[in-house]
């Protein structure tokens, strides 16, 4: 076998592999840029909602403002769901966290009729639970945005987050059903 033929074949194979890698590298970079764009948009929307929760400790918020911020989180999560598949769970849990603290207007993304319902009175205990959950979501999303391998954010759902805080969760079902009127 001719050595020049072997060298030529190896050279051609290396060139083809380099071409494939360079073409895919552009696509990988584009995909990573889109994931970072999605993460930034969702994190910004959640941080705006978090600011509203924070401010609610000092002043009763306008239900319309709360509804708009919750809807923005919902809209951004839906918009980027194909880029970051875990955003459906994020959307749901963030809505639960906001609704847990705000009440009425916190459910606007679920039902437009809730937009003008007054917000619940400030409760420092539940304010802290909702606020820390929003901080947790922002941290988890931000942590994963720079990795090309982690596109699906793994979060503890809000109902599990607050489970330890719920007295009713620790009461046996038989006790709860015994208390129901006949």
PDB file of C-alpha atoms in Angstrom:
ATOM      1  CA  UNK A   1       0.000   0.000   0.000  1.00  0.00           C
ATOM      2  CA  UNK A   2       1.269   3.409  -0.945  1.00  0.00           C
ATOM      3  CA  UNK A   3       2.094   5.602   2.098  1.00  0.00           C
ATOM      4  CA  UNK A   4       1.086   8.795   0.285  1.00  0.00           C
ATOM      5  CA  UNK A   5      -2.402   7.334  -0.304  1.00  0.00           C
ATOM      6  CA  UNK A   6      -2.797   6.555   3.423  1.00  0.00           C
ATOM      7  CA  UNK A   7      -1.638  10.054   4.393  1.00  0.00           C
ATOM      8  CA  UNK A   8      -4.038  11.575   1.871  1.00  0.00           C
ATOM      9  CA  UNK A   9      -6.972   9.530   3.228  1.00  0.00           C
ATOM     10  CA  UNK A  10      -6.159  10.418   6.828  1.00  0.00           C
ATOM     11  CA  UNK A  11      -5.852  14.063   5.834  1.00  0.00           C
ATOM     12  CA  UNK A  12      -9.221  13.969   4.055  1.00  0.00           C
ATOM     13  CA  UNK A  13     -10.903  12.320   7.073  1.00  0.00           C
ATOM     14  CA  UNK A  14      -9.428  14.892   9.468  1.00  0.00           C
ATOM     15  CA  UNK A  15     -10.624  17.694   7.173  1.00  0.00           C
ATOM     16  CA  UNK A  16     -14.173  16.293   7.047  1.00  0.00           C
ATOM     17  CA  UNK A  17     -14.270  15.891  10.835  1.00  0.00           C
ATOM     18  CA  UNK A  18     -12.974  19.448  11.293  1.00  0.00           C
ATOM     19  CA  UNK A  19     -15.660  20.735   8.915  1.00  0.00           C
ATOM     20  CA  UNK A  20     -18.425  18.905  10.784  1.00  0.00           C
ATOM     21  CA  UNK A  21     -17.167  20.116  14.169  1.00  0.00           C
ATOM     22  CA  UNK A  22     -16.826  23.725  13.004  1.00  0.00           C
ATOM     23  CA  UNK A  23     -20.358  23.657  11.536  1.00  0.00           C
ATOM     24  CA  UNK A  24     -21.846  22.162  14.693  1.00  0.00           C
ATOM     25  CA  UNK A  25     -19.895  24.491  16.938  1.00  0.00           C
ATOM     26  CA  UNK A  26     -21.729  27.435  15.397  1.00  0.00           C
ATOM     27  CA  UNK A  27     -25.058  25.703  16.006  1.00  0.00           C
ATOM     28  CA  UNK A  28     -24.099  24.858  19.601  1.00  0.00           C
ATOM     29  CA  UNK A  29     -23.088  28.464  20.242  1.00  0.00           C
ATOM     30  CA  UNK A  30     -26.349  29.715  18.741  1.00  0.00           C
ATOM     31  CA  UNK A  31     -28.328  27.283  20.901  1.00  0.00           C
ATOM     32  CA  UNK A  32     -26.431  28.369  24.008  1.00  0.00           C
ATOM     33  CA  UNK A  33     -27.046  32.050  23.172  1.00  0.00           C
ATOM     34  CA  UNK A  34     -30.780  31.338  22.838  1.00  0.00           C
ATOM     35  CA  UNK A  35     -30.790  29.505  26.190  1.00  0.00           C
ATOM     36  CA  UNK A  36     -29.038  32.448  27.869  1.00  0.00           C
ATOM     37  CA  UNK A  37     -31.525  34.864  26.282  1.00  0.00           C
ATOM     38  CA  UNK A  38     -34.420  32.749  27.573  1.00  0.00           C
ATOM     39  CA  UNK A  39     -32.954  32.501  31.050  1.00  0.00           C
ATOM     40  CA  UNK A  40     -32.331  36.250  31.224  1.00  0.00           C
ATOM     41  CA  UNK A  41     -35.897  37.065  30.127  1.00  0.00           C
ATOM     42  CA  UNK A  42     -37.502  34.671  32.620  1.00  0.00           C
ATOM     43  CA  UNK A  43     -35.192  35.675  35.481  1.00  0.00           C
ATOM     44  CA  UNK A  44     -35.892  39.380  34.833  1.00  0.00           C
ATOM     45  CA  UNK A  45     -39.641  38.757  34.941  1.00  0.00           C
ATOM     46  CA  UNK A  46     -39.362  36.745  38.182  1.00  0.00           C
ATOM     47  CA  UNK A  47     -37.155  39.422  39.759  1.00  0.00           C
ATOM     48  CA  UNK A  48     -39.776  42.078  38.926  1.00  0.00           C
ATOM     49  CA  UNK A  49     -42.373  39.928  40.665  1.00  0.00           C
ATOM     50  CA  UNK A  50     -40.000  39.404  43.585  1.00  0.00           C
ATOM     51  CA  UNK A  51     -39.604  43.168  43.950  1.00  0.00           C
ATOM     52  CA  UNK A  52     -43.386  43.483  44.144  1.00  0.00           C
ATOM     53  CA  UNK A  53     -43.502  40.832  46.881  1.00  0.00           C
ATOM     54  CA  UNK A  54     -40.704  42.601  48.742  1.00  0.00           C
ATOM     55  CA  UNK A  55     -42.440  45.988  48.505  1.00  0.00           C
ATOM     56  CA  UNK A  56     -45.754  44.512  49.670  1.00  0.00           C
ATOM     57  CA  UNK A  57     -44.355  44.293  53.201  1.00  0.00           C
ATOM     58  CA  UNK A  58     -44.378  48.113  53.358  1.00  0.00           C
ATOM     59  CA  UNK A  59     -47.376  49.052  51.246  1.00  0.00           C
ATOM     60  CA  UNK A  60     -50.447  47.249  49.939  1.00  0.00           C
ATOM     61  CA  UNK A  61     -49.769  46.637  46.256  1.00  0.00           C
ATOM     62  CA  UNK A  62     -52.068  47.525  43.395  1.00  0.00           C
ATOM     63  CA  UNK A  63     -53.769  44.280  42.233  1.00  0.00           C
ATOM     64  CA  UNK A  64     -53.382  45.344  38.604  1.00  0.00           C
ATOM     65  CA  UNK A  65     -49.608  45.720  38.980  1.00  0.00           C
ATOM     66  CA  UNK A  66     -49.382  42.300  40.635  1.00  0.00           C
ATOM     67  CA  UNK A  67     -51.491  40.727  37.893  1.00  0.00           C
ATOM     68  CA  UNK A  68     -49.300  42.294  35.191  1.00  0.00           C
ATOM     69  CA  UNK A  69     -46.091  41.021  36.783  1.00  0.00           C
ATOM     70  CA  UNK A  70     -47.440  37.515  37.222  1.00  0.00           C
ATOM     71  CA  UNK A  71     -48.698  37.526  33.661  1.00  0.00           C
ATOM     72  CA  UNK A  72     -45.263  38.652  32.445  1.00  0.00           C
ATOM     73  CA  UNK A  73     -43.623  35.636  34.139  1.00  0.00           C
ATOM     74  CA  UNK A  74     -46.259  33.386  32.601  1.00  0.00           C
ATOM     75  CA  UNK A  75     -45.788  34.933  29.140  1.00  0.00           C
ATOM     76  CA  UNK A  76     -41.965  34.662  29.209  1.00  0.00           C
ATOM     77  CA  UNK A  77     -42.102  31.038  30.376  1.00  0.00           C
ATOM     78  CA  UNK A  78     -44.522  30.132  27.591  1.00  0.00           C
ATOM     79  CA  UNK A  79     -42.491  32.019  24.990  1.00  0.00           C
ATOM     80  CA  UNK A  80     -39.237  30.224  25.821  1.00  0.00           C
ATOM     81  CA  UNK A  81     -40.670  26.793  26.696  1.00  0.00           C
ATOM     82  CA  UNK A  82     -39.171  25.210  23.583  1.00  0.00           C
ATOM     83  CA  UNK A  83     -35.716  26.556  24.477  1.00  0.00           C
ATOM     84  CA  UNK A  84     -35.797  25.579  28.167  1.00  0.00           C
ATOM     85  CA  UNK A  85     -38.210  22.643  28.596  1.00  0.00           C
ATOM     86  CA  UNK A  86     -38.418  22.986  32.413  1.00  0.00           C
ATOM     87  CA  UNK A  87     -40.175  26.361  32.209  1.00  0.00           C
ATOM     88  CA  UNK A  88     -43.653  24.836  32.478  1.00  0.00           C
ATOM     89  CA  UNK A  89     -42.859  23.774  36.042  1.00  0.00           C
ATOM     90  CA  UNK A  90     -41.237  27.152  36.745  1.00  0.00           C
ATOM     91  CA  UNK A  91     -44.337  28.983  35.507  1.00  0.00           C
ATOM     92  CA  UNK A  92     -46.644  26.865  37.635  1.00  0.00           C
ATOM     93  CA  UNK A  93     -44.573  27.088  40.838  1.00  0.00           C
ATOM     94  CA  UNK A  94     -43.939  30.837  40.553  1.00  0.00           C
ATOM     95  CA  UNK A  95     -47.699  31.366  40.099  1.00  0.00           C
ATOM     96  CA  UNK A  96     -48.311  29.271  43.210  1.00  0.00           C
ATOM     97  CA  UNK A  97     -45.747  31.243  45.231  1.00  0.00           C
ATOM     98  CA  UNK A  98     -47.269  34.573  44.199  1.00  0.00           C
ATOM     99  CA  UNK A  99     -50.814  33.345  44.739  1.00  0.00           C
ATOM    100  CA  UNK A 100     -49.857  31.937  48.142  1.00  0.00           C
ATOM    101  CA  UNK A 101     -48.884  35.397  49.345  1.00  0.00           C
ATOM    102  CA  UNK A 102     -51.026  37.788  47.303  1.00  0.00           C
ATOM    103  CA  UNK A 103     -54.233  35.814  46.994  1.00  0.00           C
ATOM    104  CA  UNK A 104     -56.707  37.097  44.360  1.00  0.00           C
ATOM    105  CA  UNK A 105     -54.601  38.973  41.828  1.00  0.00           C
ATOM    106  CA  UNK A 106     -51.921  36.313  42.193  1.00  0.00           C
ATOM    107  CA  UNK A 107     -54.066  33.990  40.109  1.00  0.00           C
ATOM    108  CA  UNK A 108     -54.448  36.326  37.140  1.00  0.00           C
ATOM    109  CA  UNK A 109     -52.403  34.143  34.795  1.00  0.00           C
ATOM    110  CA  UNK A 110     -54.907  31.365  35.506  1.00  0.00           C
ATOM    111  CA  UNK A 111     -58.088  33.446  35.311  1.00  0.00           C
ATOM    112  CA  UNK A 112     -58.513  37.044  34.062  1.00  0.00           C
ATOM    113  CA  UNK A 113     -61.439  37.511  36.482  1.00  0.00           C
ATOM    114  CA  UNK A 114     -58.937  37.557  39.354  1.00  0.00           C
ATOM    115  CA  UNK A 115     -57.133  40.681  38.111  1.00  0.00           C
ATOM    116  CA  UNK A 116     -59.194  43.124  40.189  1.00  0.00           C
ATOM    117  CA  UNK A 117     -59.613  40.970  43.298  1.00  0.00           C
ATOM    118  CA  UNK A 118     -57.911  42.702  46.237  1.00  0.00           C
ATOM    119  CA  UNK A 119     -54.641  41.248  47.433  1.00  0.00           C
ATOM    120  CA  UNK A 120     -54.495  39.469  50.771  1.00  0.00           C
ATOM    121  CA  UNK A 121     -53.387  41.308  53.881  1.00  0.00           C
ATOM    122  CA  UNK A 122     -49.643  41.199  54.544  1.00  0.00           C
ATOM    123  CA  UNK A 123     -48.582  38.150  56.517  1.00  0.00           C
ATOM    124  CA  UNK A 124     -44.841  38.197  57.353  1.00  0.00           C
ATOM    125  CA  UNK A 125     -44.671  34.429  57.644  1.00  0.00           C
ATOM    126  CA  UNK A 126     -46.099  33.635  54.189  1.00  0.00           C
ATOM    127  CA  UNK A 127     -44.350  36.674  52.715  1.00  0.00           C
ATOM    128  CA  UNK A 128     -41.034  35.108  53.714  1.00  0.00           C
ATOM    129  CA  UNK A 129     -41.978  31.682  52.299  1.00  0.00           C
ATOM    130  CA  UNK A 130     -42.970  33.152  48.918  1.00  0.00           C
ATOM    131  CA  UNK A 131     -40.016  35.541  48.785  1.00  0.00           C
ATOM    132  CA  UNK A 132     -37.431  32.869  49.561  1.00  0.00           C
ATOM    133  CA  UNK A 133     -38.981  30.575  46.957  1.00  0.00           C
ATOM    134  CA  UNK A 134     -38.699  33.259  44.272  1.00  0.00           C
ATOM    135  CA  UNK A 135     -35.066  33.807  45.307  1.00  0.00           C
ATOM    136  CA  UNK A 136     -34.475  30.072  45.021  1.00  0.00           C
ATOM    137  CA  UNK A 137     -35.986  29.917  41.499  1.00  0.00           C
ATOM    138  CA  UNK A 138     -33.872  32.860  40.314  1.00  0.00           C
ATOM    139  CA  UNK A 139     -30.756  31.239  41.763  1.00  0.00           C
ATOM    140  CA  UNK A 140     -31.481  27.858  40.154  1.00  0.00           C
ATOM    141  CA  UNK A 141     -32.206  29.354  36.740  1.00  0.00           C
ATOM    142  CA  UNK A 142     -29.172  31.637  36.834  1.00  0.00           C
ATOM    143  CA  UNK A 143     -26.915  28.776  37.897  1.00  0.00           C
ATOM    144  CA  UNK A 144     -27.861  26.677  34.894  1.00  0.00           C
ATOM    145  CA  UNK A 145     -27.755  29.331  32.195  1.00  0.00           C
ATOM    146  CA  UNK A 146     -24.040  29.097  31.437  1.00  0.00           C
ATOM    147  CA  UNK A 147     -23.975  25.354  30.941  1.00  0.00           C
ATOM    148  CA  UNK A 148     -24.551  24.000  27.445  1.00  0.00           C
ATOM    149  CA  UNK A 149     -25.591  20.683  28.977  1.00  0.00           C
ATOM    150  CA  UNK A 150     -28.195  21.926  31.509  1.00  0.00           C
ATOM    151  CA  UNK A 151     -31.143  23.269  29.596  1.00  0.00           C
ATOM    152  CA  UNK A 152     -33.838  21.833  31.828  1.00  0.00           C
ATOM    153  CA  UNK A 153     -33.856  23.554  35.210  1.00  0.00           C
ATOM    154  CA  UNK A 154     -34.639  21.178  38.047  1.00  0.00           C
ATOM    155  CA  UNK A 155     -36.649  22.849  40.776  1.00  0.00           C
ATOM    156  CA  UNK A 156     -38.367  21.827  43.948  1.00  0.00           C
ATOM    157  CA  UNK A 157     -42.048  22.580  43.205  1.00  0.00           C
ATOM    158  CA  UNK A 158     -43.592  25.263  45.410  1.00  0.00           C
ATOM    159  CA  UNK A 159     -46.039  22.869  47.070  1.00  0.00           C
ATOM    160  CA  UNK A 160     -43.097  20.746  48.265  1.00  0.00           C
ATOM    161  CA  UNK A 161     -41.151  23.881  49.252  1.00  0.00           C
ATOM    162  CA  UNK A 162     -43.884  25.005  51.622  1.00  0.00           C
ATOM    163  CA  UNK A 163     -44.961  21.530  52.743  1.00  0.00           C
ATOM    164  CA  UNK A 164     -42.925  21.709  55.946  1.00  0.00           C
ATOM    165  CA  UNK A 165     -44.559  25.057  56.694  1.00  0.00           C
ATOM    166  CA  UNK A 166     -48.107  23.753  56.334  1.00  0.00           C
ATOM    167  CA  UNK A 167     -49.541  22.559  59.632  1.00  0.00           C
ATOM    168  CA  UNK A 168     -52.301  20.802  57.726  1.00  0.00           C
ATOM    169  CA  UNK A 169     -49.770  18.687  55.894  1.00  0.00           C
ATOM    170  CA  UNK A 170     -48.706  17.029  59.139  1.00  0.00           C
ATOM    171  CA  UNK A 171     -52.231  16.238  60.328  1.00  0.00           C
ATOM    172  CA  UNK A 172     -53.321  12.683  59.479  1.00  0.00           C
ATOM    173  CA  UNK A 173     -56.094  12.495  56.874  1.00  0.00           C
ATOM    174  CA  UNK A 174     -58.374  10.660  59.329  1.00  0.00           C
ATOM    175  CA  UNK A 175     -58.258  13.666  61.700  1.00  0.00           C
ATOM    176  CA  UNK A 176     -59.108  16.076  58.882  1.00  0.00           C
ATOM    177  CA  UNK A 177     -62.031  14.010  57.614  1.00  0.00           C
ATOM    178  CA  UNK A 178     -63.335  13.536  61.160  1.00  0.00           C
ATOM    179  CA  UNK A 179     -63.582  17.324  61.476  1.00  0.00           C
ATOM    180  CA  UNK A 180     -65.731  17.701  58.348  1.00  0.00           C
ATOM    181  CA  UNK A 181     -69.435  18.379  58.935  1.00  0.00           C
ATOM    182  CA  UNK A 182     -71.788  15.487  58.118  1.00  0.00           C
TER     183      UNK A 182
END
